[in-house]
Each structure stands twice: as C-alpha cells, then as structure tokens.
Amino acid sequence: MAFVNENFLGLSSGYLFADIAKRVNAFRSTHPDTKVISLGIGDVTQPLCPSVIRAMHKAVDELASASGFRGYGPEQGYGFLREAIAQHDFFMHDIPIDAGEIFVNDGAKSDTGNIQELLGRECVVGVSDPIYPVYIDSNVMAGRAGTKLPDGRWSNILYMPCTAENGFVPPVPHGRHVDVVYLCYPNNPTGAVISRKELERWVNFALEDDVLILYDAAYHAYIRDADIPRSIYEIADARRCAIEFHSFSKTAGFTGVRCGYTIVPKEVTAATRRGERIPLGSLWNRRQCTKFNGASYISQRAAEAIYSPEGEREVKATIDYYMSNADRMLAMLSRLGFDCYGGRNAPYIWMRTPDGMSSWQFFEALLHDAGVVCTPGVGFGPAGEGYVRLTAFSNHEDTQEALCRIEKWRSNK
Ligand code: PLP
C-alpha cells in the first residue's frame, strides 16, 4: 500500500488566485458588458525583448544541426550563462561571487521551495508576514511547520509581522529561537525594500545566532534608488550565512520561458547533530545532479542575451515601462486619499483599505463598482488583512483606464 505524505493534507486547498478567478468569473457572468481590468495577478504582460528573441532563434537553429545539437546540459547550468551572471550581476558591482557558486535553474519558485530539502526537519523557520506563500507551503510539505492553528498560522513557524510602523521590514527576532529565515526584498507583496543598514543588522544577527538566511531577490532589477542593496552579498559577511535566489521572470519577462539562478557561496554551512559543519553548496550540487537536468539550452541562451549591451538597454526599457505605471498609480491613488506603500523600487503597491474594510470586502467593492481586480492582502498572511496588492504589470492603457474608474468610483462616494 502506498501511504500518502499527510503533510500535504494540512495545506489549505484554496489557492488565492483560483479563489480570485472564481469571483471574477461570477462577476463577468452577471456583467457581460463590463471589461474587467486586472491589477491583481503578478504576471508580466510585455513581450520578450528583441535581443532575447534573436538569441532564442539562434539557439533553435543550432539545435537543428548535428554539429550544434545539445542534449542534457550541465545540471548547474552552462558555463556561458554562469560566467555572464557572475560578471554582470556581481563582479561589475564589486561583489565577489564566483561562477562556480551560481546554480542556474528553471525559475526561483522551484528553488525557494526545494532548498529546504537540505535542512533538518527540526529547523525552526522564520518568515515575514505577509509573505510569498511558497516559503511556508514547501515547509509544510516537508513536515517542518508543526500543526495548523485556528488563525491559519503554523505552530512551528516564527511569523514576523511586517507593518506600516516597521516599514514592512521585520526587526531581527532577538531572543526567539529560529534557525532559518526567509527574506524577500524588494518584497512581494508589500513592494517594500530593505536599507543597507537593516540588511547589515540581519546579517549580523544571522552570524551571531547561527541562522541561515534564504534571500529572495527576484525583484532586484526594479530597484531605482542607488543606496538600496540589490543583493544580500553587498554585505560582505553574508557569504557566510546566506543563500540568494534570482529570477529572470520579472527582470526580463521570462515567466513563460523559465530561467533563474541560485547562489550558494562556498562558506555557507549547516550543522550535523554532532556539530560538524557541512558546506551547503556541495549538498545543493548533489541534490541538483540527482533531481534536476538543467534549464533548457534555449532558455539559457535567452538569459545570456539580457547581459549584452542591447539586451541590458531593452530589459531596462521594459522595466521602466512597468515602473511608469507604478508612478501613475502611486500619484493617483495617493491623490484620492489612499495610504499606499511600495511602488517606488518594486512593481507592487500595497494599499491600505479605506474605512476599516477587510481585504476581501475591498476586493469585492472594487470589482463590482469599478470592474478592477486587486489581490486581497490577507491572502499573503494574517498581517496582510486590511491591505490589497496592486501590480504595475498591466499595459499603460489598462492601467490608465483602471485609475480613471477608481477615481470616478471614489468621487461618487
Ligand atoms: N519569488 C517571488 C518573491 C515571487 O514573487 C515569484 C513570482 O511571482 C517568484 C519567486 C517566482 O519566480 P519564477 O517565475 O522565477 O519561478
């Protein structure tokens, strides 16, 4: 008899975006003439840039000839891409990351979920609240989260509320037992960033308390302020305590192409029960060689192309396009009296719901009164109650139309 992994049974069956889609479909069926505009889902809308398209065509042509054909690639990623990443994302910014510490993947979602396979089940995991749900759910699947509490939290997870008062950056949990902490900056869903000083505080805490930081930098390309760190390794000592995840999804529109990378510096270790320190880079390499056969050659050539001078220019133009949406959204929503956060160095705006409305009440009102979809903040964790997330990933026209409708709706109140 096959026994089920019962840890899966504790996961909530409703997936936030499925729930949203259900409500939107119900609205559409009763309002067939209203064009619904989504400022909700976190997928990009603009096409891949020309340099990427050219690189993909070229890669396909190579695969079509006997001399250019490639089968399985290196599990860690092709050298051409690892070198380009090391050079452009790190060396050129004076950050010492070696190509051998870079593991190319098929996107950050897989690795932010899979990385916990390297860790003992007894590890206490800390997460910010609200949070990108993969961090918690993957630990629930592994049996590390404990039991589910009536408020939906897990007994063995340390939740660190991110609020307007703390700038959506949790204070280090001095005096609380924690072994592994997930941090994500720029943050999904709050759009917040972390200052160098705050990040230093986290790195020092991790070194003093022997904590492993899992740092998700999927949105680093959206940082516009020069003094905001784009990588945790800008803090030199982070090499001893942090693993970092990157994604080309939001950097270059690769949500469908699939490619990203994970950095495991040689100095990062975790302990055996007898106190021996094991380098996590060699364990991750072992895990990848066993369970992963690499991202496709075509995706990796596509990713390499974003580091060419034209590629860099084109990718930046698309990011600027989205961020001009964010600028317009912030300007209009603030003018209408909404409390808005984020949106300056991230494609997300975290907006407090007015008049004490819950996240879902505001979602329903915005959908029914303006035909605009947002994401209820409570879907990202209990501390997200009373907020909604708006994204800048729509096109200009729809963003503008959504803002006009919101303006009309609020002025009729
Ligand atoms: N990390 C964060 C914080 C995200 O918001 C997302 C996607 O929305 C990902 C990782 C996943 O990225 P990828 O498409 O590379 O799997």
XYZ file of C-alpha atoms and ligand atoms in Angstrom:
429
model
C 0.000 0.000 0.000
C 1.250 3.459 -0.800
C 0.897 5.836 2.132
C 0.270 9.447 1.427
C 2.526 12.199 2.732
C -0.024 13.504 5.221
C 1.768 16.828 5.481
C 0.062 17.755 2.225
C -3.338 17.331 3.822
C -2.749 20.288 6.121
C -2.274 22.686 3.227
C -5.202 24.956 2.557
C -6.953 23.651 -0.517
C -7.984 27.075 -1.805
C -5.314 28.774 -3.849
C -5.621 32.537 -3.597
C -5.591 33.208 -7.340
C -8.084 30.412 -8.026
C -10.415 32.000 -5.477
C -9.986 35.395 -7.132
C -10.623 33.876 -10.594
C -13.819 32.270 -9.304
C -15.146 35.588 -8.014
C -14.115 37.430 -11.170
C -15.845 34.808 -13.347
C -19.012 35.130 -11.269
C -18.894 38.915 -11.763
C -18.308 38.520 -15.518
C -21.288 36.232 -15.905
C -23.586 38.823 -14.328
C -21.897 41.837 -16.004
C -21.047 40.589 -19.505
C -20.658 44.136 -20.866
C -18.044 45.277 -18.337
C -14.414 44.904 -19.342
C -12.683 43.670 -16.205
C -9.177 45.088 -15.748
C -6.735 43.151 -13.603
C -4.250 44.975 -11.429
C -4.079 41.784 -9.409
C -2.006 38.961 -10.750
C 1.778 39.109 -10.677
C 2.458 38.029 -14.270
C 4.113 40.324 -16.782
C 2.383 41.479 -19.974
C 5.033 42.938 -22.292
C 6.714 40.760 -24.953
C 10.267 39.466 -24.735
C 12.849 41.977 -25.935
C 14.408 41.654 -29.424
C 17.847 40.517 -28.146
C 16.240 37.641 -26.286
C 14.144 36.640 -29.289
C 17.214 36.678 -31.553
C 19.186 34.538 -29.093
C 16.341 32.028 -28.854
C 16.032 31.748 -32.661
C 19.787 31.251 -32.938
C 19.728 28.567 -30.246
C 16.911 26.731 -32.013
C 18.875 26.812 -35.284
C 21.946 25.408 -33.523
C 19.899 22.528 -32.143
C 18.664 21.805 -35.662
C 22.121 20.809 -36.936
C 24.129 17.730 -35.995
C 27.156 19.837 -35.089
C 25.191 22.326 -32.985
C 22.855 19.875 -31.280
C 22.980 19.730 -27.457
C 21.300 17.174 -25.280
C 21.481 17.182 -21.497
C 23.399 20.210 -20.295
C 25.340 20.615 -17.056
C 22.968 20.340 -14.075
C 24.470 23.537 -12.643
C 23.880 25.496 -15.861
C 26.009 26.266 -18.894
C 29.333 27.997 -18.243
C 28.461 30.826 -20.666
C 25.487 31.862 -18.532
C 27.117 31.330 -15.132
C 30.058 33.487 -16.249
C 27.766 36.218 -17.618
C 25.806 36.308 -14.346
C 28.959 36.408 -12.203
C 30.404 39.192 -14.331
C 27.339 41.440 -14.760
C 25.286 40.914 -11.625
C 28.206 40.671 -9.184
C 31.797 41.339 -10.311
C 30.856 44.642 -12.000
C 29.276 45.750 -8.703
C 32.339 44.676 -6.677
C 30.531 41.684 -5.207
C 32.748 38.617 -5.036
C 30.591 35.758 -6.352
C 32.293 33.031 -8.335
C 30.596 31.414 -11.353
C 31.002 28.053 -9.559
C 28.691 29.294 -6.784
C 25.875 30.017 -9.260
C 23.306 27.308 -9.995
C 21.088 28.066 -12.983
C 17.503 26.907 -12.524
C 14.104 26.945 -14.206
C 12.901 29.860 -12.085
C 13.069 30.958 -8.476
C 9.836 29.289 -7.409
C 11.333 25.805 -7.689
C 14.488 26.630 -5.765
C 12.884 28.720 -2.999
C 10.701 25.655 -2.437
C 13.355 22.982 -2.949
C 16.157 24.498 -0.892
C 14.555 23.344 2.358
C 15.331 19.744 1.354
C 18.890 20.435 2.543
C 17.701 21.270 6.050
C 16.859 19.064 9.005
C 13.207 18.676 9.858
C 13.780 20.124 13.299
C 14.831 23.541 11.956
C 12.622 26.392 13.106
C 11.754 28.555 10.112
C 11.041 32.281 10.347
C 9.047 34.174 7.738
C 7.827 37.688 7.310
C 4.069 38.128 7.357
C 2.677 38.818 4.730
C 4.736 36.547 2.529
C 5.167 34.845 -0.869
C 3.294 31.611 0.044
C 5.844 29.139 -1.412
C 8.189 29.561 1.558
C 5.645 28.300 4.072
C 3.849 25.722 1.940
C 7.084 23.945 0.936
C 7.999 23.637 4.620
C 4.517 22.350 5.419
C 5.002 19.634 2.762
C 8.267 18.659 4.451
C 6.600 18.336 7.872
C 8.566 21.202 9.393
C 5.682 23.594 10.090
C 4.033 21.820 13.051
C 0.279 21.965 13.466
C -2.162 24.418 11.999
C -3.565 26.932 14.488
C -7.166 28.221 14.339
C -5.985 31.532 12.812
C -4.335 29.667 9.913
C -0.758 30.035 11.162
C 1.560 27.074 11.830
C 2.783 26.252 15.319
C 6.488 25.786 14.443
C 6.837 28.740 12.101
C 8.035 32.035 13.504
C 5.907 34.779 11.923
C 7.459 38.243 11.828
C 4.742 40.824 11.119
C 5.606 43.485 8.547
C 3.578 46.596 9.207
C 3.500 50.223 8.165
C 5.081 51.014 11.556
C 8.189 48.900 10.869
C 8.357 49.925 7.210
C 7.427 46.328 6.244
C 10.879 45.135 7.330
C 10.671 42.908 10.409
C 13.016 43.652 13.305
C 15.538 40.852 13.971
C 13.928 38.363 16.367
C 16.458 38.629 19.215
C 15.716 36.145 21.970
C 13.445 33.975 19.769
C 14.659 30.598 18.596
C 14.954 30.444 14.808
C 17.323 28.500 12.533
C 16.352 29.615 9.040
C 14.813 32.913 7.911
C 13.297 33.788 4.539
C 13.685 37.421 3.499
C 12.454 38.846 0.204
C 13.438 42.358 -0.953
C 12.127 44.135 -2.955
C 9.159 42.467 -1.380
C 6.221 40.658 -2.853
C 3.520 41.604 -1.821
C 4.321 44.854 0.021
C 6.686 46.425 -2.538
C 8.949 47.400 0.393
C 12.743 47.475 0.166
C 15.364 46.940 2.829
C 18.048 49.531 3.566
C 21.717 48.597 3.751
C 21.696 49.278 7.495
C 18.715 46.986 8.081
C 20.237 44.272 5.927
C 23.517 44.559 7.850
C 21.533 44.149 11.052
C 20.018 40.935 9.666
C 23.386 39.583 8.526
C 24.977 40.341 11.913
C 22.069 38.675 13.680
C 22.406 35.604 11.436
C 26.135 35.319 12.154
C 25.720 35.828 15.906
C 22.777 33.431 16.292
C 23.913 30.923 13.627
C 20.873 31.472 11.413
C 20.700 30.689 7.694
C 19.119 33.482 5.596
C 17.291 32.482 2.409
C 17.205 35.742 0.477
C 14.806 36.105 -2.444
C 15.997 38.857 -4.790
C 13.552 38.084 -7.614
C 12.682 41.800 -7.993
C 16.175 43.301 -7.674
C 16.001 44.776 -11.201
C 13.200 47.133 -10.084
C 15.377 48.975 -7.569
C 15.807 52.589 -8.677
C 17.334 54.191 -5.562
C 21.116 53.820 -5.708
C 21.579 53.213 -1.977
C 19.217 50.197 -1.754
C 21.101 46.860 -1.832
C 20.358 44.700 -4.880
C 21.926 41.584 -3.376
C 22.496 40.447 0.186
C 26.136 39.860 -0.778
C 26.618 43.615 -0.893
C 27.050 42.963 2.833
C 30.364 41.094 2.652
C 29.788 38.783 5.642
C 26.571 37.488 4.073
C 28.732 34.984 2.182
C 28.889 33.046 5.463
C 25.174 32.934 6.223
C 23.004 33.494 3.128
C 21.723 31.742 0.034
C 20.224 34.041 -2.610
C 17.578 33.401 -5.284
C 17.228 35.273 -8.561
C 14.717 35.061 -11.354
C 14.684 36.324 -14.926
C 10.859 36.248 -14.817
C 10.282 39.792 -13.703
C 13.681 41.077 -14.837
C 13.184 40.113 -18.477
C 9.671 38.714 -18.919
C 10.726 35.061 -18.537
C 7.603 33.915 -16.667
C 6.881 31.596 -19.605
C 10.471 30.986 -20.743
C 11.615 29.813 -17.285
C 15.113 30.586 -16.078
C 16.700 31.942 -12.918
C 19.574 31.158 -10.596
C 20.505 30.398 -7.010
C 23.739 31.357 -5.292
C 25.228 29.146 -2.639
C 28.544 30.674 -1.513
C 31.291 28.226 -0.556
C 31.351 29.492 3.052
C 27.673 28.726 3.805
C 27.313 25.688 6.030
C 24.777 23.961 8.264
C 25.464 21.705 11.242
C 25.072 17.976 11.787
C 23.665 16.866 15.156
C 27.272 16.195 16.242
C 28.246 19.760 15.414
C 30.169 19.110 12.211
C 29.691 21.907 9.622
C 28.667 20.780 6.141
C 29.003 23.127 3.128
C 25.535 23.588 1.660
C 26.959 24.235 -1.822
C 28.108 20.630 -2.167
C 24.772 19.303 -0.854
C 22.852 21.531 -3.273
C 25.067 20.364 -6.123
C 24.347 16.758 -5.126
C 20.625 17.460 -4.939
C 20.549 19.173 -8.316
C 22.555 16.410 -10.003
C 20.063 13.889 -8.639
C 16.782 15.680 -9.297
C 17.347 18.357 -11.931
C 18.555 18.147 -15.509
C 19.057 21.837 -16.064
C 17.087 24.642 -17.679
C 16.766 24.304 -21.458
C 19.643 25.409 -23.684
C 17.270 27.838 -25.409
C 16.262 29.490 -22.115
C 19.875 29.791 -21.020
C 20.960 31.404 -24.301
C 17.951 33.725 -23.949
C 19.070 34.665 -20.431
C 22.639 35.242 -21.595
C 21.315 37.748 -24.151
C 19.961 40.079 -21.478
C 23.550 40.756 -20.401
C 24.564 42.062 -23.854
C 24.634 45.882 -24.138
C 21.450 45.912 -26.293
C 19.809 43.322 -24.056
C 20.521 45.394 -20.946
C 19.065 48.502 -22.604
C 15.956 46.680 -23.811
C 15.277 44.987 -20.490
C 15.649 48.292 -18.686
C 13.168 49.911 -21.097
C 10.546 47.284 -20.231
C 11.148 47.709 -16.504
C 10.837 51.489 -16.940
C 7.554 50.878 -18.766
C 6.137 48.984 -15.777
C 7.554 51.464 -13.292
C 5.901 54.356 -15.110
C 2.629 52.521 -14.409
C 3.653 52.328 -10.760
C 4.403 56.069 -10.712
C 0.990 56.895 -12.158
C -0.752 54.540 -9.780
C 1.015 55.963 -6.734
C 0.290 59.545 -7.799
C -3.419 58.972 -8.473
C -4.149 56.687 -5.520
C -2.380 58.992 -3.082
C -4.286 61.959 -4.514
C -7.518 60.041 -3.863
C -6.502 59.705 -0.221
C -5.409 56.060 -0.141
C -2.434 55.106 2.045
C -0.014 53.490 -0.408
C 3.323 51.792 0.196
C 5.941 50.297 -2.130
C 5.790 51.033 -5.852
C 8.996 53.090 -5.825
C 11.582 50.277 -6.138
C 9.185 47.418 -6.826
C 6.322 46.693 -9.240
C 3.873 46.259 -6.330
C 1.772 48.808 -4.475
C 0.492 47.815 -1.065
C -2.590 49.845 -0.314
C -4.453 50.148 2.972
C -8.170 49.560 2.531
C -10.273 52.608 3.458
C -12.965 52.909 6.135
C -11.889 49.777 8.021
C -12.897 47.479 5.165
C -11.410 43.979 5.151
C -9.188 42.940 2.239
C -11.946 40.829 0.678
C -14.638 43.495 1.221
C -12.488 45.997 -0.655
C -11.736 43.423 -3.374
C -15.490 42.895 -3.928
C -16.276 46.618 -3.878
C -13.512 47.445 -6.360
C -14.624 44.642 -8.654
C -18.343 45.470 -8.523
C -18.091 49.273 -8.507
C -15.120 49.769 -10.858
C -14.595 46.440 -12.654
C -10.990 46.372 -11.396
C -9.276 43.355 -9.814
C -6.794 43.638 -6.948
C -5.298 40.946 -4.700
C -6.593 40.825 -1.101
C -3.618 41.283 1.219
C -4.889 38.711 3.706
C -4.199 36.051 1.052
C -0.485 36.586 1.763
C -0.817 36.132 5.532
C -2.772 37.405 8.525
C -0.785 40.665 8.733
C -1.975 41.421 5.180
C -5.548 41.937 6.435
C -6.696 45.467 5.758
C -4.491 45.795 2.665
C -4.664 44.938 -1.030
C -1.845 44.440 -3.517
C -1.907 46.245 -6.870
C 0.612 45.423 -9.576
C 2.216 47.627 -12.223
C 2.451 44.768 -14.744
C -0.559 45.751 -16.831
C -0.184 47.760 -20.034
C -0.364 51.569 -19.952
C -3.859 51.763 -21.442
C -5.468 49.351 -18.984
C -3.634 50.897 -16.043
C -4.860 54.345 -17.056
C -8.419 53.103 -17.578
C -8.380 51.336 -14.180
C -7.179 54.523 -12.475
C -9.912 56.617 -14.172
C -12.529 54.153 -12.993
C -11.169 54.172 -9.431
C -11.175 57.984 -9.458
C -14.791 58.056 -10.641
C -15.784 55.453 -8.068
C -14.168 57.332 -5.177
C -15.586 60.706 -6.221
C -19.097 59.236 -6.269
C -18.723 58.102 -2.649
N 9.915 34.827 -5.625
C 8.975 35.775 -5.516
C 9.003 36.688 -4.346
C 7.965 35.886 -6.476
O 7.016 36.826 -6.341
C 7.944 34.994 -7.569
C 6.905 35.059 -8.599
O 5.933 35.724 -8.551
C 8.946 34.038 -7.638
C 9.901 33.970 -6.655
C 8.925 33.004 -8.730
O 9.622 33.385 -9.826
P 9.868 32.392 -11.026
O 8.950 32.784 -12.123
O 11.308 32.618 -11.353
O 9.645 30.990 -10.582
